Short mmCIF file of C-alpha atoms in Angstrom, two decimals:
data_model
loop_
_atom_site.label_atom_id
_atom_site.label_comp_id
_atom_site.label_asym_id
_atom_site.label_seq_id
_atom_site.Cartn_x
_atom_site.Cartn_y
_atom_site.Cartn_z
CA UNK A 1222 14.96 -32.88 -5.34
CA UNK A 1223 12.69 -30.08 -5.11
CA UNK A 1224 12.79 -26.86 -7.09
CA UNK A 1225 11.78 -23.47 -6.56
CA UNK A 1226 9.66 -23.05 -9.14
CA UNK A 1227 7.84 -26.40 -8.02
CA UNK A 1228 6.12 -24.67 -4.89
CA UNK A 1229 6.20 -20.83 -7.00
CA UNK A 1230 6.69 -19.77 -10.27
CA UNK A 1231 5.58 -16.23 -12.37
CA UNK A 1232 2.92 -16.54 -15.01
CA UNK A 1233 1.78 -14.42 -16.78
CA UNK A 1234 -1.97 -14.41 -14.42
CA UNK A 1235 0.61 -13.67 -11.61
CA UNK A 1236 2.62 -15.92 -9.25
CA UNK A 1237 1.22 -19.48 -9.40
CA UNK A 1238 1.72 -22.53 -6.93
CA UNK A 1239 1.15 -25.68 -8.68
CA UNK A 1240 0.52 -28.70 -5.89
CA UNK A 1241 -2.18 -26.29 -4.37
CA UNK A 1242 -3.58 -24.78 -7.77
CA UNK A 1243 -3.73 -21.26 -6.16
CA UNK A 1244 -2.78 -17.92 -7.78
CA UNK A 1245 -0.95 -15.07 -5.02
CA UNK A 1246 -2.44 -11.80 -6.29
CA UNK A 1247 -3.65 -12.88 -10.12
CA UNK A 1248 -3.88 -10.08 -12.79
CA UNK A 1249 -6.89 -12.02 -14.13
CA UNK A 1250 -9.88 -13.82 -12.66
CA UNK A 1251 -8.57 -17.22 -11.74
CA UNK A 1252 -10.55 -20.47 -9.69
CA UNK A 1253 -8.47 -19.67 -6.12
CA UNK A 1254 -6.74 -17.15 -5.11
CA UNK A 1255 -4.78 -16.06 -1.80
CA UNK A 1256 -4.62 -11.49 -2.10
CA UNK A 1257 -2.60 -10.25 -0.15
CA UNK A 1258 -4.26 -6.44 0.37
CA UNK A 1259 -6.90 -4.56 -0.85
CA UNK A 1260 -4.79 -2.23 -3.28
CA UNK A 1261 -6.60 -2.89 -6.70
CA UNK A 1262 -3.45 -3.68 -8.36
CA UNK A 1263 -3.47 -6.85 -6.21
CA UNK A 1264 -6.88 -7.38 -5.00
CA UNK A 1265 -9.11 -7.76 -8.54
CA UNK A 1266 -12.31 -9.21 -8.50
CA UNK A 1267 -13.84 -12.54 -10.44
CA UNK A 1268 -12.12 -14.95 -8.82
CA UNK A 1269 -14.03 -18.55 -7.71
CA UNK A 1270 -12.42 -18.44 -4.12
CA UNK A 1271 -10.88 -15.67 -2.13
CA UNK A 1272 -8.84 -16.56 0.31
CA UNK A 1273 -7.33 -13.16 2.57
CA UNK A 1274 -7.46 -11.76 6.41
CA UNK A 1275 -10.84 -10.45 6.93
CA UNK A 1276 -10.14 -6.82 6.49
CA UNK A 1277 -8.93 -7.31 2.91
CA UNK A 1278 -12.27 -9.27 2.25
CA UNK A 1279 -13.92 -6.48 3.73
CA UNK A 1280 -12.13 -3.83 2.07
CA UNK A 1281 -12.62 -5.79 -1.33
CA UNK A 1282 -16.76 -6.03 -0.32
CA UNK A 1283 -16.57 -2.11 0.40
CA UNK A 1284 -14.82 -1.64 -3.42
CA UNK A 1285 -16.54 -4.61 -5.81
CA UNK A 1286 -19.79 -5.11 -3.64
CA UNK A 1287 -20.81 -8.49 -1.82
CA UNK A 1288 -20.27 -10.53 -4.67
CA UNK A 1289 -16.87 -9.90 -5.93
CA UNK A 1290 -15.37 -13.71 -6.20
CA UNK A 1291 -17.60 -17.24 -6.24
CA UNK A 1292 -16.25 -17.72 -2.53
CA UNK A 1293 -15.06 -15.73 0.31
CA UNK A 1294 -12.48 -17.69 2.95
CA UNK A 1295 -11.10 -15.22 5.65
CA UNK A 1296 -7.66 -16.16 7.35
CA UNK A 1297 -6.04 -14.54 10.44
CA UNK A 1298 -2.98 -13.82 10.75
CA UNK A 1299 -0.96 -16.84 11.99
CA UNK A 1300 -3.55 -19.56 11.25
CA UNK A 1301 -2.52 -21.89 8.85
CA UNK A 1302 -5.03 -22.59 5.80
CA UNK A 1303 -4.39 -26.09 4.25
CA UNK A 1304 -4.66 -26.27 -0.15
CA UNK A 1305 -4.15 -29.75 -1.65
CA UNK A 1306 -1.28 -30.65 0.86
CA UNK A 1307 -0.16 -26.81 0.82
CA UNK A 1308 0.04 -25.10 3.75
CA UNK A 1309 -0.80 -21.21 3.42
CA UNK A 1310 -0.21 -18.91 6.36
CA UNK A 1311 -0.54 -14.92 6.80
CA UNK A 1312 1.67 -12.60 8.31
CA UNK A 1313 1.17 -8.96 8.86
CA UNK A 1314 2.36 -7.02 6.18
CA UNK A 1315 2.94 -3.56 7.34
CA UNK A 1316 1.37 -2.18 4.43
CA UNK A 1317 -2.45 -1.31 4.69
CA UNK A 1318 -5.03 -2.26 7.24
CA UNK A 1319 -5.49 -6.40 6.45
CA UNK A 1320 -2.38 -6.45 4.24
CA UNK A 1321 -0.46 -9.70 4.58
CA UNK A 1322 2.78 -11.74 3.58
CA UNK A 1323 1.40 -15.24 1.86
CA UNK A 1324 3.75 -17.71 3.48
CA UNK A 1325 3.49 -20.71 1.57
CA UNK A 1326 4.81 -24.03 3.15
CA UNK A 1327 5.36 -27.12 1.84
CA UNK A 1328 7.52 -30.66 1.99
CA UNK A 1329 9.88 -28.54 3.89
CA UNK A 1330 10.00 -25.87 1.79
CA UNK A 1331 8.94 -22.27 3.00
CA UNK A 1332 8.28 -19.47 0.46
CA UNK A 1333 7.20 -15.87 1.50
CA UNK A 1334 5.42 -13.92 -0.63
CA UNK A 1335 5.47 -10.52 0.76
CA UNK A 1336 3.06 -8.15 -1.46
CA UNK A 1337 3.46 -5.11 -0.44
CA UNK A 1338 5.39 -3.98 2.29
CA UNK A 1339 7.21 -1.64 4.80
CA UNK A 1340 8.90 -1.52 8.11
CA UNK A 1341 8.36 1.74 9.26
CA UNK A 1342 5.72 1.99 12.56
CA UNK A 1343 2.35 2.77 11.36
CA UNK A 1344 -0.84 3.33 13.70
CA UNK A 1345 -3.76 2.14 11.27
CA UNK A 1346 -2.48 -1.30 10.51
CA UNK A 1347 -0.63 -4.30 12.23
CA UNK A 1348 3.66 -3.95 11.66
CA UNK A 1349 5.58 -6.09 9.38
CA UNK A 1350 6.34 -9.82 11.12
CA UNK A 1351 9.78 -11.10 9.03
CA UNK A 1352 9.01 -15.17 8.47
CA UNK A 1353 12.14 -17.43 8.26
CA UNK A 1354 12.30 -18.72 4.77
CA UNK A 1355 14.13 -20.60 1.63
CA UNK A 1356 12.49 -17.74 -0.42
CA UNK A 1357 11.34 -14.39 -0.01
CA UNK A 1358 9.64 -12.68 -2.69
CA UNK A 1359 10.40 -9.04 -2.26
CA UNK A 1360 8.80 -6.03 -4.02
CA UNK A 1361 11.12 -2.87 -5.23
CA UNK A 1362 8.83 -0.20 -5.56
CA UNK A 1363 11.74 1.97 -4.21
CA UNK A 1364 14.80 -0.43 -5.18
CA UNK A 1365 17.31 2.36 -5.32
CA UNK A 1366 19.85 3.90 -2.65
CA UNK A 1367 18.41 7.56 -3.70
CA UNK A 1368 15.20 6.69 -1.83
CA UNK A 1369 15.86 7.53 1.92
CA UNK A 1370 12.31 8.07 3.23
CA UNK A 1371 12.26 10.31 6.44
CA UNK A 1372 10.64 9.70 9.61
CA UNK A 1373 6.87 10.19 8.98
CA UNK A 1374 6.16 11.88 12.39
CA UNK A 1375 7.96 14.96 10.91
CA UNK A 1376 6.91 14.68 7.55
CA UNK A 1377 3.14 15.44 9.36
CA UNK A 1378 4.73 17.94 11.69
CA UNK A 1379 6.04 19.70 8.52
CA UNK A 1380 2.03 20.14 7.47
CA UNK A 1381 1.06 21.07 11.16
CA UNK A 1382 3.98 23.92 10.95
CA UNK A 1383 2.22 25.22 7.60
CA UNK A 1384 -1.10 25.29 9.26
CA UNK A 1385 0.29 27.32 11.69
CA UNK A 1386 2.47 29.40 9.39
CA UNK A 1387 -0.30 30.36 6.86
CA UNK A 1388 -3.96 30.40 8.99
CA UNK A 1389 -5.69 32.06 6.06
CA UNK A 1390 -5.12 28.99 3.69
CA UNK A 1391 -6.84 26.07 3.50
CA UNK A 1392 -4.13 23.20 3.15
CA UNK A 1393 -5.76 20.53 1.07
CA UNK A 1394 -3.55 17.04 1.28
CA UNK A 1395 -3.54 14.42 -1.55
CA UNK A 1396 -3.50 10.70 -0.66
CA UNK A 1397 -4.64 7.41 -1.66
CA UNK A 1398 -7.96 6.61 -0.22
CA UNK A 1399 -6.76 2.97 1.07
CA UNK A 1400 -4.38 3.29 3.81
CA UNK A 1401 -2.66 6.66 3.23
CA UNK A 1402 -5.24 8.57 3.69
CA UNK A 1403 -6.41 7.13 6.97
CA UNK A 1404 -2.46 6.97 7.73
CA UNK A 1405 -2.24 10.83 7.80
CA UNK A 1406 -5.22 11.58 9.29
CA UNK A 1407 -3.92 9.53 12.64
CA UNK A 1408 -0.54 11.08 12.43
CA UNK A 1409 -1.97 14.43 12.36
CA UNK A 1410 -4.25 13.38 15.65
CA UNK A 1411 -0.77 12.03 17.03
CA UNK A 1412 0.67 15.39 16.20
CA UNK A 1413 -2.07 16.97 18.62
CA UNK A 1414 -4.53 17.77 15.83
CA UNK A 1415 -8.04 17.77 17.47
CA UNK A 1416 -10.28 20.11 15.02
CA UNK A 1417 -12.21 18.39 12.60
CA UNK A 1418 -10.17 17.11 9.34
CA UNK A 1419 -12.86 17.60 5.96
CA UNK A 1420 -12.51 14.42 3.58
CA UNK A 1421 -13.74 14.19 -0.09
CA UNK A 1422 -16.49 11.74 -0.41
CA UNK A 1423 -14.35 9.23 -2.25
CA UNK A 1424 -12.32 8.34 1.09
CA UNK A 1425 -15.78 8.42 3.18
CA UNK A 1426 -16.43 4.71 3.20
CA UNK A 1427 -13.10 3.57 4.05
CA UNK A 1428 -13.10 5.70 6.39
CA UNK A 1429 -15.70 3.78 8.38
CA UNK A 1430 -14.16 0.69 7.62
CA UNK A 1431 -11.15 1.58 9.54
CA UNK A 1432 -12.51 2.85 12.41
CA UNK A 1433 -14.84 -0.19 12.74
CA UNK A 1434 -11.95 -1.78 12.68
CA UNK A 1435 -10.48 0.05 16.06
CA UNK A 1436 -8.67 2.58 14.00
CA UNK A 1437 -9.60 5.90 15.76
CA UNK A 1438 -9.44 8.69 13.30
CA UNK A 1439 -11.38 11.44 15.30
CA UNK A 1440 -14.01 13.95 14.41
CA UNK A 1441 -14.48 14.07 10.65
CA UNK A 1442 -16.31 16.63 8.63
CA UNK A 1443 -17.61 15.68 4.38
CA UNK A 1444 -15.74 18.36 2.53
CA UNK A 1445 -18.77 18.99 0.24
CA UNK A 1446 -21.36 21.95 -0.14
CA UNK A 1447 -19.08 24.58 0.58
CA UNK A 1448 -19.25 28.26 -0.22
CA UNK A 1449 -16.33 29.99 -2.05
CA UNK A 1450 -13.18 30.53 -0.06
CA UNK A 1451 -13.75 28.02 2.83
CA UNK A 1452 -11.82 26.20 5.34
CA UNK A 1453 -8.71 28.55 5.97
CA UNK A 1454 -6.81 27.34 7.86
CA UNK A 1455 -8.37 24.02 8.08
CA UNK A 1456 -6.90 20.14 6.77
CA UNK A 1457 -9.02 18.88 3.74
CA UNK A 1458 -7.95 15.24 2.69
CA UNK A 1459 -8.69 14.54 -0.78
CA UNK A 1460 -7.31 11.68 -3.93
CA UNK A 1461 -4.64 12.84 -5.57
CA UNK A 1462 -6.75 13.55 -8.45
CA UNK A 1463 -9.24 16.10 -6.54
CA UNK A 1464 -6.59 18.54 -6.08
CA UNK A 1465 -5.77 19.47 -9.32
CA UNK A 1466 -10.08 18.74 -9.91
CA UNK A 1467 -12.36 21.92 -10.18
CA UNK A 1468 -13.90 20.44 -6.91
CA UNK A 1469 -10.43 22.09 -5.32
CA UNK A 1470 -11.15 25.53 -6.26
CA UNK A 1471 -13.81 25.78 -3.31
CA UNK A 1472 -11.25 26.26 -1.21
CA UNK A 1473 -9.33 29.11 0.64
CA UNK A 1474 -6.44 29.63 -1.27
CA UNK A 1475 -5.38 25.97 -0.78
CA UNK A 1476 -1.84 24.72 -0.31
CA UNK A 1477 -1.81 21.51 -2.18
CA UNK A 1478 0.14 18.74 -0.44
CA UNK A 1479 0.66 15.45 -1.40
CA UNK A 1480 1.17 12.20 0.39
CA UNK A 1481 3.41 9.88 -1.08
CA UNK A 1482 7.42 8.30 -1.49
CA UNK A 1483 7.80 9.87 -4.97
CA UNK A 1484 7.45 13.21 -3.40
CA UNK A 1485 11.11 12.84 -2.72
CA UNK A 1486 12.17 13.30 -6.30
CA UNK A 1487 11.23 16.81 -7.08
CA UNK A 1488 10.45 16.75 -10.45
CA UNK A 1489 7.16 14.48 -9.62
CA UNK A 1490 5.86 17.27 -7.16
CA UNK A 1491 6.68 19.82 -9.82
CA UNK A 1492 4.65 18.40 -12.33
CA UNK A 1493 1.80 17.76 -10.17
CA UNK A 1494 2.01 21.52 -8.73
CA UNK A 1495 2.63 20.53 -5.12
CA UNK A 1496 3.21 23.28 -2.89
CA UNK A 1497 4.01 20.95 0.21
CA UNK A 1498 5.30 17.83 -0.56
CA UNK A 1499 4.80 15.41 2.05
CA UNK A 1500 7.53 12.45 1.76
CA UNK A 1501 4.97 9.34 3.33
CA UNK A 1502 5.31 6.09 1.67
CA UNK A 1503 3.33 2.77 2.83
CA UNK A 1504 6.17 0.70 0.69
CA UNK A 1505 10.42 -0.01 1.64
CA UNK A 1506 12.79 2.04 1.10
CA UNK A 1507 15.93 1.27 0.07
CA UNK A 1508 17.49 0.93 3.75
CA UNK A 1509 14.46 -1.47 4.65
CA UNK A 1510 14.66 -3.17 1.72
CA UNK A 1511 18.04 -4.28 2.16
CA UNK A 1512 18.09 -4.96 5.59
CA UNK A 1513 15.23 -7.24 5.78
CA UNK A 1514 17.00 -9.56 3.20
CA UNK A 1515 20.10 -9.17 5.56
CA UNK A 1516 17.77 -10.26 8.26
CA UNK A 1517 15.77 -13.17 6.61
CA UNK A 1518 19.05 -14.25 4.36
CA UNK A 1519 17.24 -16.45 2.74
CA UNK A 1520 18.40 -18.64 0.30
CA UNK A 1521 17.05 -16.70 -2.87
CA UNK A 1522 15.27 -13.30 -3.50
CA UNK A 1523 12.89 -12.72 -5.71
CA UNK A 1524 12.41 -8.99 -7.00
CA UNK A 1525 9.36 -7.98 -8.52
CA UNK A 1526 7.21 -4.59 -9.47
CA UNK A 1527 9.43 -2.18 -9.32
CA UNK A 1528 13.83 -1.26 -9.58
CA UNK A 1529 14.47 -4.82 -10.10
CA UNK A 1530 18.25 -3.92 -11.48
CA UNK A 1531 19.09 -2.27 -8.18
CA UNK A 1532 18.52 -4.52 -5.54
CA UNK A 1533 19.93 -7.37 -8.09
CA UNK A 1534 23.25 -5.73 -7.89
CA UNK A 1535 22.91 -5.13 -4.15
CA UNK A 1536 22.66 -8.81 -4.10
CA UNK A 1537 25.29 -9.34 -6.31
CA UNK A 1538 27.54 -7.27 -4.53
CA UNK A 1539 26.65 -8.64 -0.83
CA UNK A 1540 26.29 -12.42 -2.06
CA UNK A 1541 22.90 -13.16 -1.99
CA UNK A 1542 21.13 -15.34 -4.38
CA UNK A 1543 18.70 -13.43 -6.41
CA UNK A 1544 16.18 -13.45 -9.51
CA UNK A 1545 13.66 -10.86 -10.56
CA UNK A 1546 10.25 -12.23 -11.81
CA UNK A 1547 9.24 -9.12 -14.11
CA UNK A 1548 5.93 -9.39 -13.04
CA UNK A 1549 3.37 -7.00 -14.80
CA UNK A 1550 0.24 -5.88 -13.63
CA UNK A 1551 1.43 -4.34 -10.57
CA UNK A 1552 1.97 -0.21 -9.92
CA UNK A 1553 4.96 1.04 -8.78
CA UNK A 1554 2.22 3.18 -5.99
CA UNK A 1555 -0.86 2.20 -4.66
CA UNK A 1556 -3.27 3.75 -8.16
CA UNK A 1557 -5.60 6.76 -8.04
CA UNK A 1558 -7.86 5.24 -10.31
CA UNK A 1559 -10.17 2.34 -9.98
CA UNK A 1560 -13.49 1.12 -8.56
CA UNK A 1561 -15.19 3.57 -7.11
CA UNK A 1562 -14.48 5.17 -3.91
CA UNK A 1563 -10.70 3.88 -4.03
CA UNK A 1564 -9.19 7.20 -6.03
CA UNK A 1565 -11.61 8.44 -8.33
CA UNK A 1566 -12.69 12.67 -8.08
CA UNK A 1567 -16.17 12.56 -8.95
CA UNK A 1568 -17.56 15.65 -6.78
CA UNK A 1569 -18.19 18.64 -8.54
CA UNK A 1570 -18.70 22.52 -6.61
#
């Protein structure tokens, strides 16, 4: 009889399939391994073979340079990739531009490993597909009932009503330079902003991957070489890290914003002096975590990165089978540090 941990099983490189000697998002440089996304929590480089959709391998060229692993193998979605009898399938993700679920299939048994996730719509990247499955491998980056993310629509309308509210001030919005940032800048065009949005130079590459990739993120202006009190009234999209940086103080009287699902607890936006707190998460919450195991049902969960203890005793409670890896080597939110260009303030006035 087959186990579980025959197809999948934690180690301490990451998760680890055995008949098709493969590691799903190692910690470590390892001979083959199937990345879900181009976060650098997941998406390290070193490795012999590579195999991801071709916007991850693209996003991971953009980061580590042309020669980041041994071997590049690109995958769309859907198309199954065959590993010593193992077959290995993506599925959209929800997550990031590229990001994918590693649906790993074999004699009979189906395991989904999801990465990260979400469920909400989101126009820069393709939605979340759920995969039937025996197990589905579920982060918990928000594994609690006391995160409720609101609709993201009015989180941006929220910013667009503080534009308005306070013309004079320039309103300077942290977020991650992989897939929030280019989130919120196409929410704000939804929201019917046209005028140019400035971005710090860390975000400006990525920025052109997207929109070679069809994302559409309108007319974009470097935030850089600018007098003392500029852009009132203007957006300016920066890393987190920038707006607390010296390179902020350019700016007209900013209101700092910040683009993320810990901006729900307050204490977090405290700390970080946020002004306008912007509740936008590219992860679950803990409605969408719960119903997609309702929906899949599959025979176990596994819970990793994240409130493990949480969705454990939602399992518990609503009789689903359930384990939690205890992973490490994951963040809890896609990082502000890293390679450069993914987080890092290194502009100066």
């Amino acid at each position: 009889m087959i186990r579980y941990e025959d197809l999948l099983r934690p180690t301490p490189e990451g998760l680890y399939c055995p008949p098709g000697d493969f590691h799903i998002d190692p910690v470590v440089p390892v001979a083959r391994a199937v990345i879900t996304h181009g976060h650098s929590d997941h998406a390290r480089s070193g490795h012999g073979t590579v195999l991801a959709t071709p916007q991850t391998l693209a996003i991971m060229t953009e980061r580590y340079g042309e020669d980041f692993a041994g071997r590049q193998e690109a995958a769309a979605y859907g198309v199954p990739v065959t590993r010593d009898g193992v077959e290995v399938t993506l599925a959209p993700a929800g997550h990031v531009l590229g990001s994918a679920q590693a649906v790993i299939r074999w004699r009979g048994l189906t395991m989904v490993a999801s990465g990260d996730y979400k469920r909400r719509r989101d126009p820069t990247c393709a939605p979340f597909e759920p995969v039937p499955c025996h197990v589905f491998v579920s982060e918990a980056t928000f594994g609690l009932p006391v995160f409720v993310h609101p609709p993201a629509e009015g989180e941006v309308a929220r910013l667009v009503q503080s534009l308005r509210q306070f013309p004079e001030r320039a309103h300077l919005v942290g977020a991650y330079a992989l897939g929030k940032a280019q989130r919120v800048i196409r929410l704000l065009r939804e929201a019917g902003w046209d005028r140019p949005i400035h971005v710090h130079g860390a975000l400006e590459r990525l920025n052109r991957l997207y929109e070679r990739e069809g994302v559409e993120l309108g007319p974009l202006a470097p935030a850089t070489g600018l007098p003392p009190n500029s852009l009132g009234g203007e957006v300016v999209i920066a890393p987190p890290s920038a707006t607390q940086d010296r390179w902020s103080r350019r700016f007209a009287d900013p209101v700092r914003a910040f683009a993320s699902g810990w901006m729900l607890v307050r204490a977090r936006a405290r700390q970080r002096g946020v002004e306008l707190p912007l509740v936008l998460s590219d992860h679950t919450d803990w409605p969408e975590l719960t119903a997609t195991f309702a929906e899949l049902r599959p025979e176990e969960v596994w819970i990793t990165h994240g409130r493990e203890e949480g969705l454990l005793r939602w399992c518990e409670l609503n009789g689903q089978a359930a384990r939690a890896l205890r992973l490490v080597g994951y963040d809890e939110e896609d990082e502000e540090a890293g390679p450069a260009g993914e987080g890092q303030a290194t502009e100066r006035p």
